[in-house]
Coordinates of C-alpha atoms in Angstrom, one line a residue:
M1376 CA -25.7 2.4 4.8
I1377 CA -23.9 2.7 1.5
T1378 CA -20.2 3.5 1.9
T1379 CA -19.4 6.9 0.4
F1380 CA -16.0 9.0 0.1
S1381 CA -17.5 11.5 2.6
N1382 CA -18.6 9.0 5.2
V1383 CA -15.2 7.3 5.1
K1384 CA -13.4 10.7 5.4
S1385 CA -15.3 11.8 8.4
K1386 CA -14.5 8.6 10.1
V1387 CA -10.8 8.9 9.5
V1388 CA -10.9 12.7 10.8
S1389 CA -12.8 11.6 13.8
S1390 CA -10.5 8.7 14.5
Y1391 CA -7.2 10.9 14.5
S1392 CA -7.3 11.7 18.2
Q1393 CA -7.8 8.1 19.1
T1394 CA -4.8 6.7 17.2
N1395 CA -2.5 9.7 17.7
F1396 CA 0.2 8.0 15.4
A1397 CA 0.7 5.2 18.1
L1398 CA 0.4 2.8 15.2
L1399 CA 3.8 4.0 13.9
K1400 CA 5.2 2.1 16.9
P1401 CA 6.1 -1.7 16.4
K1402 CA 3.8 -4.1 18.2
C1403 CA 5.2 -6.5 20.3
F1404 CA 5.1 -9.5 17.9
R1405 CA 6.9 -7.4 15.4
C1406 CA 9.9 -6.9 17.6
M1407 CA 10.4 -10.8 17.8
V1408 CA 10.9 -10.8 14.1
R1409 CA 12.4 -7.6 13.0
G1410 CA 15.8 -8.0 11.7
L1411 CA 15.8 -11.7 11.5
F1412 CA 14.5 -11.9 7.9
T1413 CA 15.3 -10.0 4.8
N1414 CA 13.0 -10.1 1.8
R1415 CA 11.4 -13.2 3.3
V1416 CA 7.8 -14.4 4.3
V1417 CA 6.9 -15.9 7.6
S1418 CA 3.6 -16.8 9.3
I1419 CA 3.6 -15.8 13.0
P1420 CA 0.6 -15.9 15.5
T1421 CA -0.9 -12.7 17.0
G1422 CA -4.2 -12.6 19.1
G1423 CA -5.1 -16.1 18.1
T1424 CA -4.8 -15.3 14.2
M1425 CA -2.1 -16.3 12.0
V1426 CA -0.5 -13.3 10.1
K1427 CA 1.6 -13.5 7.1
Y1428 CA 4.7 -11.2 7.8
F1429 CA 6.9 -10.0 4.9
C1430 CA 9.9 -7.8 5.0
C1431 CA 12.3 -6.3 2.4
A1432 CA 14.9 -3.7 1.8
S1433 CA 15.0 -1.3 -1.1
L1434 CA 17.6 1.4 -2.1
L1435 CA 17.1 4.5 -4.1
K1436 CA 20.0 6.4 -5.4
S1437 CA 19.0 9.7 -4.3
S1438 CA 19.4 11.7 -1.2
W1439 CA 17.1 11.4 1.8
D1440 CA 15.9 15.2 1.3
Q1441 CA 15.0 14.3 -2.5
V1442 CA 13.2 11.1 -1.5
C1443 CA 11.1 12.8 1.0
L1444 CA 10.3 15.4 -1.5
A1445 CA 9.4 13.1 -4.1
F1446 CA 7.3 11.2 -1.5
W1447 CA 4.8 13.9 -1.5
Q1448 CA 4.9 14.4 -5.3
R1449 CA 4.8 10.7 -6.4
Y1450 CA 1.1 10.8 -7.6
P1451 CA 0.2 10.7 -10.4
N1452 CA 3.0 8.6 -12.2
P1453 CA 2.7 6.0 -14.8
Y1454 CA 2.9 3.2 -12.2
S1455 CA 0.2 4.6 -10.0
N1456 CA -2.8 4.5 -12.2
H1457 CA -4.8 2.7 -9.5
V1458 CA -4.5 5.7 -7.3
L1459 CA -7.6 7.7 -7.8
T1460 CA -7.4 10.5 -5.0
E1461 CA -5.4 11.7 -2.0
D1462 CA -6.6 13.8 0.8
I1463 CA -4.7 15.2 3.6
I1464 CA -6.8 14.7 6.5
F1465 CA -4.5 16.3 9.2
R1466 CA -0.9 17.8 9.3
E1467 CA 1.0 19.6 11.8
V1468 CA 4.5 20.2 13.1
T1469 CA 5.3 19.1 16.6
P1470 CA 7.4 20.9 19.2
S1471 CA 10.3 18.7 18.3
N1472 CA 10.0 19.9 14.9
C1473 CA 8.7 16.6 13.4
L1474 CA 6.0 16.8 10.6
I1475 CA 3.2 14.4 11.3
S1476 CA 0.6 13.8 8.6
R1477 CA -2.5 11.6 7.9
R1478 CA -3.8 11.0 4.4
L1479 CA -6.7 9.2 2.8
L1480 CA -6.1 7.6 -0.4
T1481 CA -8.7 6.0 -2.8
K1482 CA -7.4 3.1 -4.9
T1483 CA -8.9 0.9 -7.5
S1484 CA -8.7 -2.7 -6.1
R1485 CA -10.3 -5.3 -8.3
A1486 CA -10.8 -8.5 -6.2
P1487 CA -10.5 -11.9 -7.8
R1488 CA -13.9 -13.3 -9.0
W1489 CA -14.1 -15.8 -6.3
M1490 CA -13.7 -13.0 -3.6
E1491 CA -16.3 -10.7 -5.0
R1492 CA -19.2 -12.7 -3.9
Y1493 CA -18.3 -11.6 -0.3
L1494 CA -18.1 -7.9 -1.1
P1495 CA -21.1 -5.5 -1.7
K1496 CA -21.2 -4.4 -5.5
H1497 CA -20.2 -0.9 -4.8
M1498 CA -17.1 -1.9 -2.8
A1499 CA -15.9 -4.5 -5.1
S1500 CA -13.7 -2.5 -7.4
C1501 CA -12.3 0.4 -4.9
A1502 CA -10.6 0.7 -1.7
Y1503 CA -9.9 3.3 0.9
I1504 CA -6.3 3.5 2.5
V1505 CA -5.1 5.4 5.4
E1506 CA -1.5 6.5 5.5
D1507 CA 0.2 8.0 8.7
S1508 CA 3.7 9.5 8.4
I1509 CA 6.2 11.1 10.6
V1510 CA 9.3 13.0 9.3
D1511 CA 12.0 13.7 11.6
P1512 CA 14.5 16.2 10.1
E1513 CA 16.9 15.9 13.1
K1514 CA 17.1 12.0 12.9
R1515 CA 16.9 12.2 9.0
T1516 CA 14.0 9.5 9.1
M1517 CA 10.7 9.4 7.7
T1518 CA 8.4 6.5 8.9
T1519 CA 5.0 5.7 7.4
L1520 CA 2.2 3.4 8.4
T1521 CA -0.6 2.3 6.0
W1522 CA -3.6 0.1 6.3
N1523 CA -6.8 -0.5 4.6
I1524 CA -10.2 0.4 5.9
S1525 CA -12.2 -1.1 3.1
H1526 CA -12.6 -4.9 3.0
A1527 CA -10.9 -5.1 6.4
R1528 CA -12.9 -7.9 7.7
L1529 CA -12.0 -10.0 4.5
M1530 CA -8.3 -9.1 4.6
S1531 CA -6.1 -6.7 6.5
V1532 CA -2.8 -5.3 5.1
E1533 CA -0.8 -3.1 7.2
E1534 CA 2.6 -1.7 5.7
R1535 CA 5.4 0.2 7.7
C1536 CA 8.2 1.7 5.9
E1537 CA 11.2 3.5 7.2
Y1538 CA 13.3 5.8 5.1
R1539 CA 16.7 6.7 6.3
I1540 CA 20.2 7.5 4.9
N1541 CA 22.1 4.6 3.6
P1542 CA 25.1 4.0 6.1
E1543 CA 27.4 2.9 3.2
N1544 CA 26.7 6.0 0.9
G1545 CA 25.3 9.2 2.3
S1546 CA 23.8 10.3 -0.9
W1547 CA 21.5 7.2 -1.1
T1548 CA 18.4 6.4 0.8
E1549 CA 17.4 2.9 2.0
I1550 CA 13.8 1.7 2.5
N1551 CA 13.0 -1.0 5.2
R1552 CA 9.7 -2.1 4.4
E1553 CA 7.4 -4.6 6.7
A1554 CA 3.9 -5.9 5.8
W1555 CA 1.4 -7.8 7.9
I1556 CA -1.5 -9.5 6.0
S1557 CA -4.2 -11.3 8.0
S1558 CA -7.7 -12.6 7.4
N1559 CA -10.6 -13.9 9.6
V1560 CA -12.6 -15.5 6.7
F1561 CA -13.2 -19.0 7.9
G1562 CA -11.9 -21.6 5.7
L1563 CA -10.4 -19.1 3.2
S1564 CA -7.9 -17.3 5.4
R1565 CA -4.9 -18.9 3.9
A1566 CA -5.9 -18.2 0.4
V1567 CA -6.8 -14.8 1.0
Q1568 CA -3.5 -14.2 2.8
E1569 CA -1.5 -15.6 -0.3
F1570 CA -3.5 -13.4 -2.6
G1571 CA -2.9 -10.4 -0.5
L1572 CA 1.0 -11.3 -0.4
S1573 CA 1.2 -11.7 -4.0
R1574 CA -0.7 -8.5 -4.8
F1575 CA 1.5 -6.7 -2.1
K1576 CA 4.8 -7.9 -3.8
K1577 CA 3.6 -6.6 -7.2
S1578 CA 2.6 -3.2 -5.6
V1579 CA 6.1 -2.9 -4.0
T1580 CA 7.9 -3.2 -7.5
K1581 CA 5.4 -0.5 -8.9
T1582 CA 6.0 1.8 -6.1
M1583 CA 9.7 1.5 -6.4
K1584 CA 9.4 2.2 -10.2
G1585 CA 7.2 5.2 -9.5
F1586 CA 9.7 6.6 -7.2
E1587 CA 12.5 6.5 -9.5
Y1588 CA 10.2 8.0 -12.2
V1589 CA 9.3 10.9 -10.0
L1590 CA 12.8 11.4 -8.8
A1591 CA 14.2 11.5 -12.3
K1592 CA 11.8 14.1 -13.3
M1593 CA 12.7 16.2 -10.1
Q1594 CA 16.3 16.0 -11.3
G1595 CA 15.7 17.0 -14.8
E1596 CA 16.5 13.6 -16.0
T1597 CA 14.5 11.5 -18.7
P1598 CA 12.6 8.9 -16.8
S1599 CA 13.8 5.3 -17.6
R1600 CA 10.4 3.9 -18.3
S1601 CA 10.9 2.5 -21.9
L1602 CA 8.3 2.4 -24.6
A1603 CA 8.5 -1.4 -24.7
E1604 CA 7.8 -1.6 -20.9
A1605 CA 4.9 0.8 -21.3
A1606 CA 3.5 -1.2 -24.3
T1607 CA 3.9 -4.5 -22.4
E1608 CA 1.9 -3.1 -19.5
R1609 CA -0.9 -1.9 -21.6
A1610 CA -0.8 -5.2 -23.4
R1611 CA -1.2 -7.1 -19.9
E1612 CA -4.0 -4.6 -18.8
T1613 CA -5.9 -5.2 -22.2
A1614 CA -5.6 -9.1 -21.9
L1615 CA -6.8 -8.9 -18.4
A1616 CA -9.8 -6.8 -19.5
A1617 CA -10.6 -9.0 -22.1
K1618 CA -10.3 -12.3 -20.0
E1619 CA -12.7 -10.8 -17.3
K1620 CA -15.1 -9.9 -20.1
A1621 CA -15.1 -13.2 -21.5
K1622 CA -15.7 -14.7 -18.1
D1623 CA -18.7 -12.3 -17.7
L1624 CA -20.2 -13.5 -20.9
A1625 CA -19.6 -17.0 -20.2
S1626 CA -21.4 -16.6 -16.8
Q1627 CA -24.3 -14.8 -18.5
A1628 CA -24.5 -17.7 -21.1
Q1629 CA -24.6 -20.3 -18.4
K1630 CA -27.3 -18.5 -16.6
K1631 CA -29.6 -18.4 -19.7
Q1632 CA -29.3 -22.0 -20.0
Y1633 CA -31.0 -22.4 -16.6
V1634 CA -33.7 -20.0 -17.4

């Protein structure tokens, strides 16, 4: 059956009662490494599979309330062109006054050429991401968990973020980010994990820049994104597109030689 947005959305909705946001709680193997590394990468075994673990801490010079508000307004921004759609699947306020939400995001996700052969043609350029979140206004924390439901057999990326008030400056917000990257592709799992880790790090940089951009607009400031930075990014995207087109033309030419 061809994967469509409506099929994915119905599955995400039906799976809500089964997960019930339990995934926002750390798994056993996470507890062993949490707090031991800062901005580091380590491989850890879990269930017979090696998982690439990464963690880092970030700081936003805005209040926790402002960051929580910006979290729901961060799309679109110049650093999130890869985010195509966002849909709220479920949202409610608990008896303890916590806001819990589940969203389904559609993103462009161009796989490297060597990986495309393992993906159906209609799935090679986009991905569906599930995002669960809990906002606790009493504890002043927001915890999110995101994971991919597309290409999960090829590569699974799970990210957990915790937003809380910075203990050294009450008007700033710190973000503690963890990620687990795994692959079950025999003979290629390490290469797939390295690719996933590299892409994830780049994504974190764009996420933080997007946050800063949205926060600046909310506060009536001029976003810090310079014209030079924008031009550099456009040039990089153009060069990448040209490179991919050249590879396609070379591949077509090679096929004609054997015809």
